[in-house]
Structure formats: structure tokens, C-alpha cells
Amino acid sequence: MVIEGIVEEIIFRNETNGYTVGRLNTSDGDITIVGYAPFINIEENVSLEGDLIFHDKYGEQFSFTSIKTVLPSTLKGIENYLSSGLIPSIGPKTAKKIVDRFGLDSLDIIQYNPERLKEVEGIGDKKLKRIVEAYDEQREIRDIMVYLQQYDISINNGIKIYKKYGTETIKVVSENPYRLSEDVHGIGFKTADNIAKKMGVNPDSPYRIEAGLKFVMMECASEGHCYLPKEELINKTSKLLDADVEKLEDGVRELALKNNFYLINKDNQIDVYYAPYHLAENNVARKVVDLAGVDFDELDIDIDKEIENIEIESNITFADKQKLAIKESLENGMMVITGGPGTGKTTIINAIITICDNLSLEVVLAAPTGRAAKRMSETTGKEAKTIHRLLEMSFIEEELGFTRDEESPIEADLVIIDEASMIDILLMNNLLKAINPGTRLILVGDVDQLPSVGPGNVLKDIISSGSIKVVVLDEIFRQAEESMIIVNAHRINKGLGPILNEKNKDFFFISQNNSNFILQTLMDLIKTRLPQFYGFDSQKDIQILTPMKKGELGIISLNKEIQQILNPKSKGRNEKQVGSEIFRVGDKVMQIKNNYKLEWKILHSGIEIDKGEGVFNGDIGYIIDIDNEEGILKVIFDEEKEVEYDFKQLDELRLAYATTVHKSQGSEFPVVIMPISSGPPMLLTRNLLYTAITRARSLVVLVGEERYMYMMIKNNLIAKRYSSLDRKIKEYLNLFLD
């Protein structure tokens, strides 16, 4: 049967799958409605198809299987419809202005003659464009969501699918649902496989076999691998698909013929590479050898004298290894400077810049993240860019690319890259494409930190190839020795216990023996103790780092707790709920995926002085405005870059009062607090603890049980990464020498 009426109340809605319980006002009276309806809103006029049912507890209900919006025909109905939040750029004020101007023709104007909306005060070209796009999208997305729901696709995933394929969604999903696991961030193979099963796709379908193999390879790439031994790939995929090994062997060969996979036979073992990583490793290996192989003319300068002058002017004394690093940087086409905190890496960079300035050599500085680049700028007094910005990101036919490459290289005599341990193989490939032989390249980093989030083991492989000049800094300087953060970082790196709780120092351990007490202590430190005793800002200065995402001391739970004490709900402070997460003005947030197209601008006294594109995974900022009328949330990154998020883009943000250690790489915080408790051995490792405490500039506070801290220090498990850059560098070098 079909019923029609106005939604007067949403009693319950599951934000994940869209299951809704509401009250509908019909011509025959009110009735409770139940079904999947993620987009209906209060005051919306709808037509429902379904059946009357009787619930033992709640009585008579109408269980609907399909829902359609019936456009309202009264002035009040049209105003309610427009102000319901259905169209993000129209809130109550704008809705009233539109209805006051166009009356019963308002909806026709929006659909068929939208240019006339500019007759309404406050609607200009920019807002008009947003209204039209949102209105059209809402009509499209409802039909698509109804289609996707028959395959039990959640609302969140449905929106992601729509954002990827738009009006082509139904066509793409029906032709090959396995494309979802490759194309749509957050949708795994299992979801695509469930859809395919409901569609009746044969379990032995080549689509399924190939999609399963590619999914396993991509999962392993997310763990840092550039390849997998074929036997391991087959075994993992067989467990995933419950498929015949022979069919999987055929699938591997087919993907190799299509150039999706590359098969390399080494030491009686066949290694399977996903094509982008194989090609990137090859290119990086070749370019490393090319850069390192350049013979430079002798510099018209006495380097020893230059170093001596810097020592006199700066009132410092360089260690022998620091002098060696400075000399090698100027005499070689490529080199690596590695060392822990307090070993003088920044001092060396500044000395190299000074000497290059004296030689009129052009120096370019860069780092993998915005925060690392900003810190590099502060410590050198010279502009440093993110690698992406240095390479001048661009989009050609929706594909990410870089303007700087072999044909348009970086114009510099010397390029210094800081925090090089964070660079994955794909980014390194793009960087080296833009550096021609004759330009010196210096990689600076701490090889003992956690490796890159992306695939590859770039810095470690370059060092272990034995083919590039490397200077290892292992001496802590007198000034740095005053910091227990630095002393303890080196102790932990050597497998020794830290020195704890020395008076007037900067490294403390607070013992608590269960997660509830740990949590209470964390909250007390953030809200009261550290601000009162040290003057730290709870929001901007203090960062909680934790190994885990889930559990009482994982980031999801911690962020809710901290938000409640630092930025609670209050009258006049706008907020927006996205799934189970609430964003409020003033919240600390983090971008959790690279968005190369997201625009930012820098304003000074309300005037735009700079703009660009790209906000990256791990960037931390603060919400400065939430406009529910316009459907816009604004975040300020790096204290100056203002970014506007449409509400549909908020799945790219997470609260960041607490974050994982992995996400903190490349960042530095005045205070780091870390809960120390039980967890999986793969997370409780020495290099994770080392990385966490080296993110702190002024103070480290560990809270928990000492036994787990010592377990981490003893656990020198470094997860094996399948990468072969070191081997390929050696092979290219041998070819070069031949």
C-alpha cells in the first residue's frame, strides 16, 4: 500500500545504515514509520510504499520499502522543505527570502530557472552555484541510495560511492561491483564481494579472482610493502576468496599480462609487484645512481675556513662528523645525514645554507608535511615548502600530477629534504624526477623513527644499499644533554630504560595501574595540572599520542573524553554531527587523507595574500566556523591557511586532541602525553615509543604501568617490509660502473 504525509518527527536514525523511525502526519492521522530513509527531514512531504505491521511493544507501524519526496504545494510547505537542511546552501533565512520573492513558483525557479535566484538578497554567483549543484545532487543521490540499499551498502559508503562515480554510479556498480574496492576509499573487497554475491556473480568469476588478488596487494601496500612473494600472495588470497589455487595462479598471470602486476624471479622465488611500486623503485634506484655519480668541479672556496668562520660567528664548535657532513654535502651529488634528536642536524643544515650563500649557490628546502616544512623554515630562517608544493601539484583529466619533472626540473644548485624517513616510494619517485644530475640532493632524517605510512622503506634502503655517502650523527651535544627528552630518546633507542622524574627536568612518568585511572590522570593533566603549573595551552600546546585507535585509551574514545572537558557543548557554539562524531567550533581536528584539490587561502586583515591547493593526511588545524545555513565548516591549518569544507567532505576530518603515533610523524609539539598500557606486541614497540617522545619539544609525560614501557623498549620488533630499493640501487650502480 502507499501512504502520503508530512514527516513531523525523526525519533531515531542509524547514521551508518540510514534505518529510521519517525512519525508521519497523514490525512488519516499520525502513524509511526520504520525503514531505511537516510535523507528525509522533518516537515518533508513524502510518499511511502510498504505494509502496516503490528509491533508487540510499539503497536501499529508502517514498514516502508521505498520512499519518494512529494514536492510541497503550500507556501509554508515549500519554506519548510527548503529550510530542512536538504540543500546545504539554503537555511531558514534564505528559504524565507526565496519564498517571499517567488511564492509557489520557488521550486520551479530553482529547478528550471535558477539564475533568477540572484534576485534574492544574499545570493550571488558563488552561492547560486552551490544551491543548484546541491539541489541536483539531492535528486540524483536519493535514487542511487535506494539502488545501493538493496545490497546493504551503508549510507556513509553510499555517499563515498556517489562522490566517486556521480550519475554513473548505478551503471558502474551493476557492471563490476569489484571496482568499488579499488576506486573508493574506505570500501574494502569484502563489501564489494557481498554486493557481487547479491547480484549473483559467480564465485569463480575472473572479476572476483583478479579483484581479490589486487585487494590483497593493496592491503599489503598499506602495511608498507612494495611486493609480496607469490606464494604468500596466493595463500592470503586463497583464504580471502576460498578459491582454487590454480585459478589464482591464472589470475596472477592474467594481471601480469595486463601490466597490473610485475613478476620478478630472484633467488628461486617469484616476487609479485603491484605495477606502480615496481616502476617507482626502478626509477628511484636509477635516479639515485645518476645523482650520486656526478663529478663536481672543485669549489672555489676553502670549506675548512668557511666552517671555522661559522664557528666563530655562531660561537659553536662543530664535531668531526658534523664537519664531515658539511664537506660531503658540497662535494657529492647525493648524500644522507641521519641521527637522533640533539645530534646537530639543524646546525649542519644552517651551515650548508651559509656556505652556499657565500658561493651564490641556490638552495631549496622542503619536507614531506606542512608542519615539518614550517618547522624547517623557523629553524633556518629560509622558506621551506612541502614536497608536493615544491613539485607544483597539478591535475590533468582528474589525475594527480606534478608540473616539476624531467622536462621542468627544480631550479636549484642544492636541495635539502628534512624528515626524509617519512617519504614513501611514490613521493620519492616524483621528487627525483624533478632533480636533474648536477643538482646536489641532501636527505636529512632519523632512520630509527617509524618508517613512512606509504609503501617502501626509502631512507633505510638508500642507506643500506651502501652506494650513497652517509654520515651518521651519534654524539649528543652539551646543550642537548640538558634535556632528558633527548637523553632518554637515545637511551630507549639503545634498548636502555629512561631516566625518570628528575627534578626540574622535562621527562616524567606517572604510575597508574588500570585504564580508568590512566584516563582520569590524562584528563587532569590536560585540563588543570599542565596549564596551571607550566602555563601550557590545553588546546594548542598539548598533544596526546597513543599506539591504538580503539579501546578506552584509543584515539576514538580519548577524543570524545577530551572534547567534553576542553570544548563542551554550549549555547551559541555551532556544531555539526557526522556519524558518531561531533565537530564544534574550537575543536582541534586532523585531515586523515590526502586531498590534493582542497583549496586554502591565507588572509591578512581580511585581504587574501596567498592561496593554493592541497591539504594532507596528518595536517592538524582548528575549526573556526560552522555555518549550518551554508553547509560549510572552516578550519585554520598552520595558524594561517584557511580551508572551507562542504559538509559532504567532513568524512576527511577527525578530532585530533589525541592521535596515533604514526599520524604524528613530521610534527613537533611543546608537550607530548602518552598512555602506557597493554596492547598488541606489533604496536608496543621500541621505535614507536622512540618516535612518540621525539615529537616533544619541551615536556614528555608518560602515564601508566612501567612494565609495559619496559616491554616496549625490549620489543625491538621492526615489521618486515617487502621492499627492494637497496638491491635495485646496487644493480643499477653495477651497470653504471660496467
CSV table of C-alpha atoms in Angstrom, one decimal, residues 74-275:
chain,number,residue,atom,x,y,z
A,74,THR,CA,1.8,25.4,0.0
A,75,LEU,CA,4.0,28.4,0.9
A,76,LYS,CA,4.6,27.1,4.4
A,77,GLY,CA,5.4,23.6,3.0
A,78,ILE,CA,7.9,25.0,0.4
A,79,GLU,CA,9.6,27.1,3.0
A,80,ASN,CA,9.9,24.1,5.4
A,81,TYR,CA,11.2,21.9,2.6
A,82,LEU,CA,13.9,24.4,1.6
A,83,SER,CA,15.0,25.1,5.2
A,84,SER,CA,15.0,21.5,6.2
A,85,GLY,CA,18.8,21.1,5.5
A,86,LEU,CA,18.1,19.1,2.4
A,87,ILE,CA,20.0,21.7,0.3
A,88,PRO,CA,23.1,22.6,2.3
A,89,SER,CA,23.4,26.2,1.0
A,90,ILE,CA,19.8,27.1,2.0
A,91,GLY,CA,19.0,27.6,5.7
A,92,PRO,CA,15.9,29.0,7.3
A,93,LYS,CA,16.7,32.7,6.5
A,94,THR,CA,17.5,32.1,2.8
A,95,ALA,CA,14.4,29.8,2.4
A,96,LYS,CA,12.1,32.5,3.7
A,97,LYS,CA,13.7,35.1,1.3
A,98,ILE,CA,13.2,32.8,-1.7
A,99,VAL,CA,9.6,32.0,-0.8
A,100,ASP,CA,8.9,35.7,-0.1
A,101,ARG,CA,10.2,36.5,-3.6
A,102,PHE,CA,8.9,33.7,-5.7
A,103,GLY,CA,6.0,32.2,-3.7
A,104,LEU,CA,4.5,28.9,-5.1
A,105,ASP,CA,6.9,29.1,-8.0
A,106,SER,CA,10.0,28.8,-5.8
A,107,LEU,CA,10.8,25.1,-6.5
A,108,ASP,CA,10.3,25.6,-10.3
A,109,ILE,CA,12.6,28.6,-10.2
A,110,ILE,CA,15.4,26.5,-8.5
A,111,GLN,CA,15.0,23.6,-10.9
A,112,TYR,CA,14.3,25.3,-14.3
A,113,ASN,CA,15.4,29.0,-14.0
A,114,PRO,CA,17.9,29.1,-11.2
A,115,GLU,CA,19.6,32.3,-12.4
A,116,ARG,CA,16.6,34.2,-11.1
A,117,LEU,CA,17.7,33.3,-7.5
A,118,LYS,CA,20.2,36.2,-7.8
A,119,GLU,CA,17.1,38.4,-7.4
A,120,VAL,CA,17.1,37.3,-3.7
A,121,GLU,CA,19.2,39.3,-1.4
A,122,GLY,CA,22.4,37.5,-0.3
A,123,ILE,CA,22.5,35.1,-3.2
A,124,GLY,CA,25.4,35.8,-5.6
A,125,ASP,CA,27.2,33.7,-8.2
A,126,LYS,CA,29.1,31.6,-5.7
A,127,LYS,CA,26.0,30.7,-3.6
A,128,LEU,CA,23.9,30.2,-6.6
A,129,LYS,CA,26.3,27.6,-8.0
A,130,ARG,CA,26.3,25.8,-4.7
A,131,ILE,CA,22.5,25.8,-4.5
A,132,VAL,CA,22.0,24.4,-8.0
A,133,GLU,CA,24.6,21.7,-7.5
A,134,ALA,CA,23.2,20.7,-4.2
A,135,TYR,CA,19.6,20.6,-5.5
A,136,ASP,CA,20.5,18.5,-8.5
A,137,GLU,CA,22.7,16.2,-6.4
A,138,GLN,CA,20.0,15.6,-3.8
A,139,ARG,CA,17.6,14.4,-6.5
A,140,GLU,CA,20.2,12.1,-8.0
A,141,ILE,CA,21.5,10.7,-4.8
A,142,ARG,CA,18.1,9.6,-3.5
A,143,ASP,CA,17.6,7.3,-6.4
A,144,ILE,CA,21.1,6.0,-6.2
A,145,MET,CA,20.8,5.4,-2.4
A,146,VAL,CA,17.6,3.4,-3.0
A,147,TYR,CA,19.5,1.2,-5.5
A,148,LEU,CA,22.5,0.7,-3.2
A,149,GLN,CA,20.5,-0.1,-0.1
A,150,GLN,CA,19.2,-3.3,-1.7
A,151,TYR,CA,22.8,-4.5,-1.4
A,152,ASP,CA,23.1,-3.5,2.2
A,153,ILE,CA,25.5,-0.7,1.4
A,154,SER,CA,25.7,1.8,4.4
A,155,ILE,CA,24.8,5.4,3.9
A,156,ASN,CA,28.4,6.5,4.6
A,157,ASN,CA,29.7,4.2,1.9
A,158,GLY,CA,26.9,5.1,-0.4
A,159,ILE,CA,27.9,8.7,-0.3
A,160,LYS,CA,31.5,7.8,-1.0
A,161,ILE,CA,30.4,5.8,-4.0
A,162,TYR,CA,28.3,8.6,-5.3
A,163,LYS,CA,31.1,11.1,-4.8
A,164,LYS,CA,33.4,8.9,-6.9
A,165,TYR,CA,31.0,7.9,-9.8
A,166,GLY,CA,28.2,10.6,-9.7
A,167,THR,CA,25.5,9.8,-12.1
A,168,GLU,CA,27.4,6.8,-13.4
A,169,THR,CA,27.1,5.0,-10.0
A,170,ILE,CA,24.4,2.5,-10.9
A,171,LYS,CA,26.0,1.7,-14.2
A,172,VAL,CA,29.4,1.1,-12.7
A,173,VAL,CA,28.2,-0.9,-9.7
A,174,SER,CA,26.0,-3.2,-11.8
A,175,GLU,CA,28.7,-3.8,-14.4
A,176,ASN,CA,31.5,-4.7,-12.0
A,177,PRO,CA,31.0,-4.2,-8.3
A,178,TYR,CA,34.6,-5.1,-7.6
A,179,ARG,CA,35.7,-1.7,-8.9
A,180,LEU,CA,34.5,-0.3,-5.6
A,181,SER,CA,37.3,-1.9,-3.6
A,182,GLU,CA,39.9,-0.3,-6.0
A,183,ASP,CA,38.3,3.1,-6.6
A,184,VAL,CA,36.5,4.1,-3.4
A,185,HIS,CA,38.5,4.9,-0.2
A,186,GLY,CA,37.1,3.0,2.8
A,187,ILE,CA,35.3,0.3,0.8
A,188,GLY,CA,37.1,-3.0,1.1
A,189,PHE,CA,37.0,-6.1,-1.0
A,190,LYS,CA,34.6,-7.8,1.4
A,191,THR,CA,31.9,-5.1,0.9
A,192,ALA,CA,32.3,-5.3,-2.9
A,193,ASP,CA,32.2,-9.1,-2.7
A,194,ASN,CA,29.0,-9.1,-0.7
A,195,ILE,CA,27.4,-6.9,-3.3
A,196,ALA,CA,28.6,-9.2,-6.1
A,197,LYS,CA,27.1,-12.2,-4.3
A,198,LYS,CA,23.7,-10.5,-4.0
A,199,MET,CA,23.9,-9.7,-7.7
A,200,GLY,CA,24.6,-13.4,-8.4
A,201,VAL,CA,28.2,-13.0,-9.6
A,202,ASN,CA,29.9,-16.5,-10.0
A,203,PRO,CA,32.5,-17.1,-7.1
A,204,ASP,CA,35.0,-18.2,-9.8
A,205,SER,CA,34.4,-15.1,-11.9
A,206,PRO,CA,37.7,-13.7,-13.3
A,207,TYR,CA,36.4,-10.3,-12.0
A,208,ARG,CA,36.4,-11.7,-8.5
A,209,ILE,CA,39.7,-13.6,-8.7
A,210,GLU,CA,41.5,-10.5,-10.1
A,211,ALA,CA,39.9,-8.1,-7.7
A,212,GLY,CA,40.8,-10.4,-4.7
A,213,LEU,CA,44.4,-10.5,-5.8
A,214,LYS,CA,44.6,-6.8,-6.3
A,215,PHE,CA,42.9,-6.2,-2.9
A,216,VAL,CA,45.5,-8.3,-1.1
A,217,MET,CA,48.3,-6.5,-2.8
A,218,MET,CA,46.8,-3.1,-1.9
A,219,GLU,CA,46.3,-4.2,1.7
A,220,CYS,CA,49.9,-5.2,1.9
A,221,ALA,CA,50.9,-1.8,0.3
A,222,SER,CA,49.0,-0.1,3.1
A,223,GLU,CA,51.3,-2.0,5.5
A,224,GLY,CA,54.3,-0.6,3.7
A,225,HIS,CA,55.1,-3.4,1.2
A,226,CYS,CA,56.2,-2.8,-2.4
A,227,TYR,CA,55.8,-6.5,-3.3
A,228,LEU,CA,54.8,-9.9,-2.0
A,229,PRO,CA,56.4,-13.3,-2.6
A,230,LYS,CA,54.0,-15.1,-5.0
A,231,GLU,CA,53.4,-18.0,-2.6
A,232,GLU,CA,52.4,-15.5,0.2
A,233,LEU,CA,50.1,-13.6,-2.2
A,234,ILE,CA,48.4,-16.9,-3.3
A,235,ASN,CA,47.9,-18.1,0.3
A,236,LYS,CA,46.5,-14.8,1.5
A,237,THR,CA,44.1,-14.5,-1.5
A,238,SER,CA,43.0,-18.2,-1.2
A,239,LYS,CA,42.0,-17.6,2.4
A,240,LEU,CA,40.1,-14.4,1.4
A,241,LEU,CA,38.2,-16.0,-1.5
A,242,ASP,CA,38.1,-19.7,-0.6
A,243,ALA,CA,39.3,-20.1,-4.2
A,244,ASP,CA,41.2,-22.8,-6.0
A,245,VAL,CA,45.0,-22.2,-6.1
A,246,GLU,CA,45.1,-23.0,-9.9
A,247,LYS,CA,42.6,-20.2,-10.6
A,248,LEU,CA,44.6,-17.8,-8.5
A,249,GLU,CA,47.8,-18.7,-10.5
A,250,ASP,CA,45.8,-18.0,-13.7
A,251,GLY,CA,44.7,-14.7,-12.2
A,252,VAL,CA,48.3,-13.6,-11.3
A,253,ARG,CA,49.4,-14.4,-14.9
A,254,GLU,CA,46.4,-12.5,-16.4
A,255,LEU,CA,47.2,-9.4,-14.2
A,256,ALA,CA,50.8,-9.6,-15.3
A,257,LEU,CA,49.8,-9.7,-19.0
A,258,LYS,CA,47.7,-6.6,-18.3
A,259,ASN,CA,50.7,-4.9,-16.7
A,260,ASN,CA,48.9,-4.6,-13.3
A,261,PHE,CA,51.5,-7.0,-11.8
A,262,TYR,CA,55.2,-7.5,-12.4
A,263,LEU,CA,56.7,-10.9,-11.7
A,264,ILE,CA,60.4,-10.9,-10.7
A,265,ASN,CA,62.3,-14.1,-10.2
A,266,LYS,CA,65.0,-13.6,-7.5
A,267,ASP,CA,66.9,-16.4,-5.6
A,268,ASN,CA,64.4,-19.1,-6.8
A,269,GLN,CA,61.5,-17.0,-5.5
A,270,ILE,CA,58.9,-15.2,-7.6
A,271,ASP,CA,58.1,-11.8,-6.2
A,272,VAL,CA,54.9,-10.1,-7.3
A,273,TYR,CA,54.9,-6.3,-7.5
A,274,TYR,CA,51.9,-4.0,-8.0
A,275,ALA,CA,53.0,-2.0,-11.1
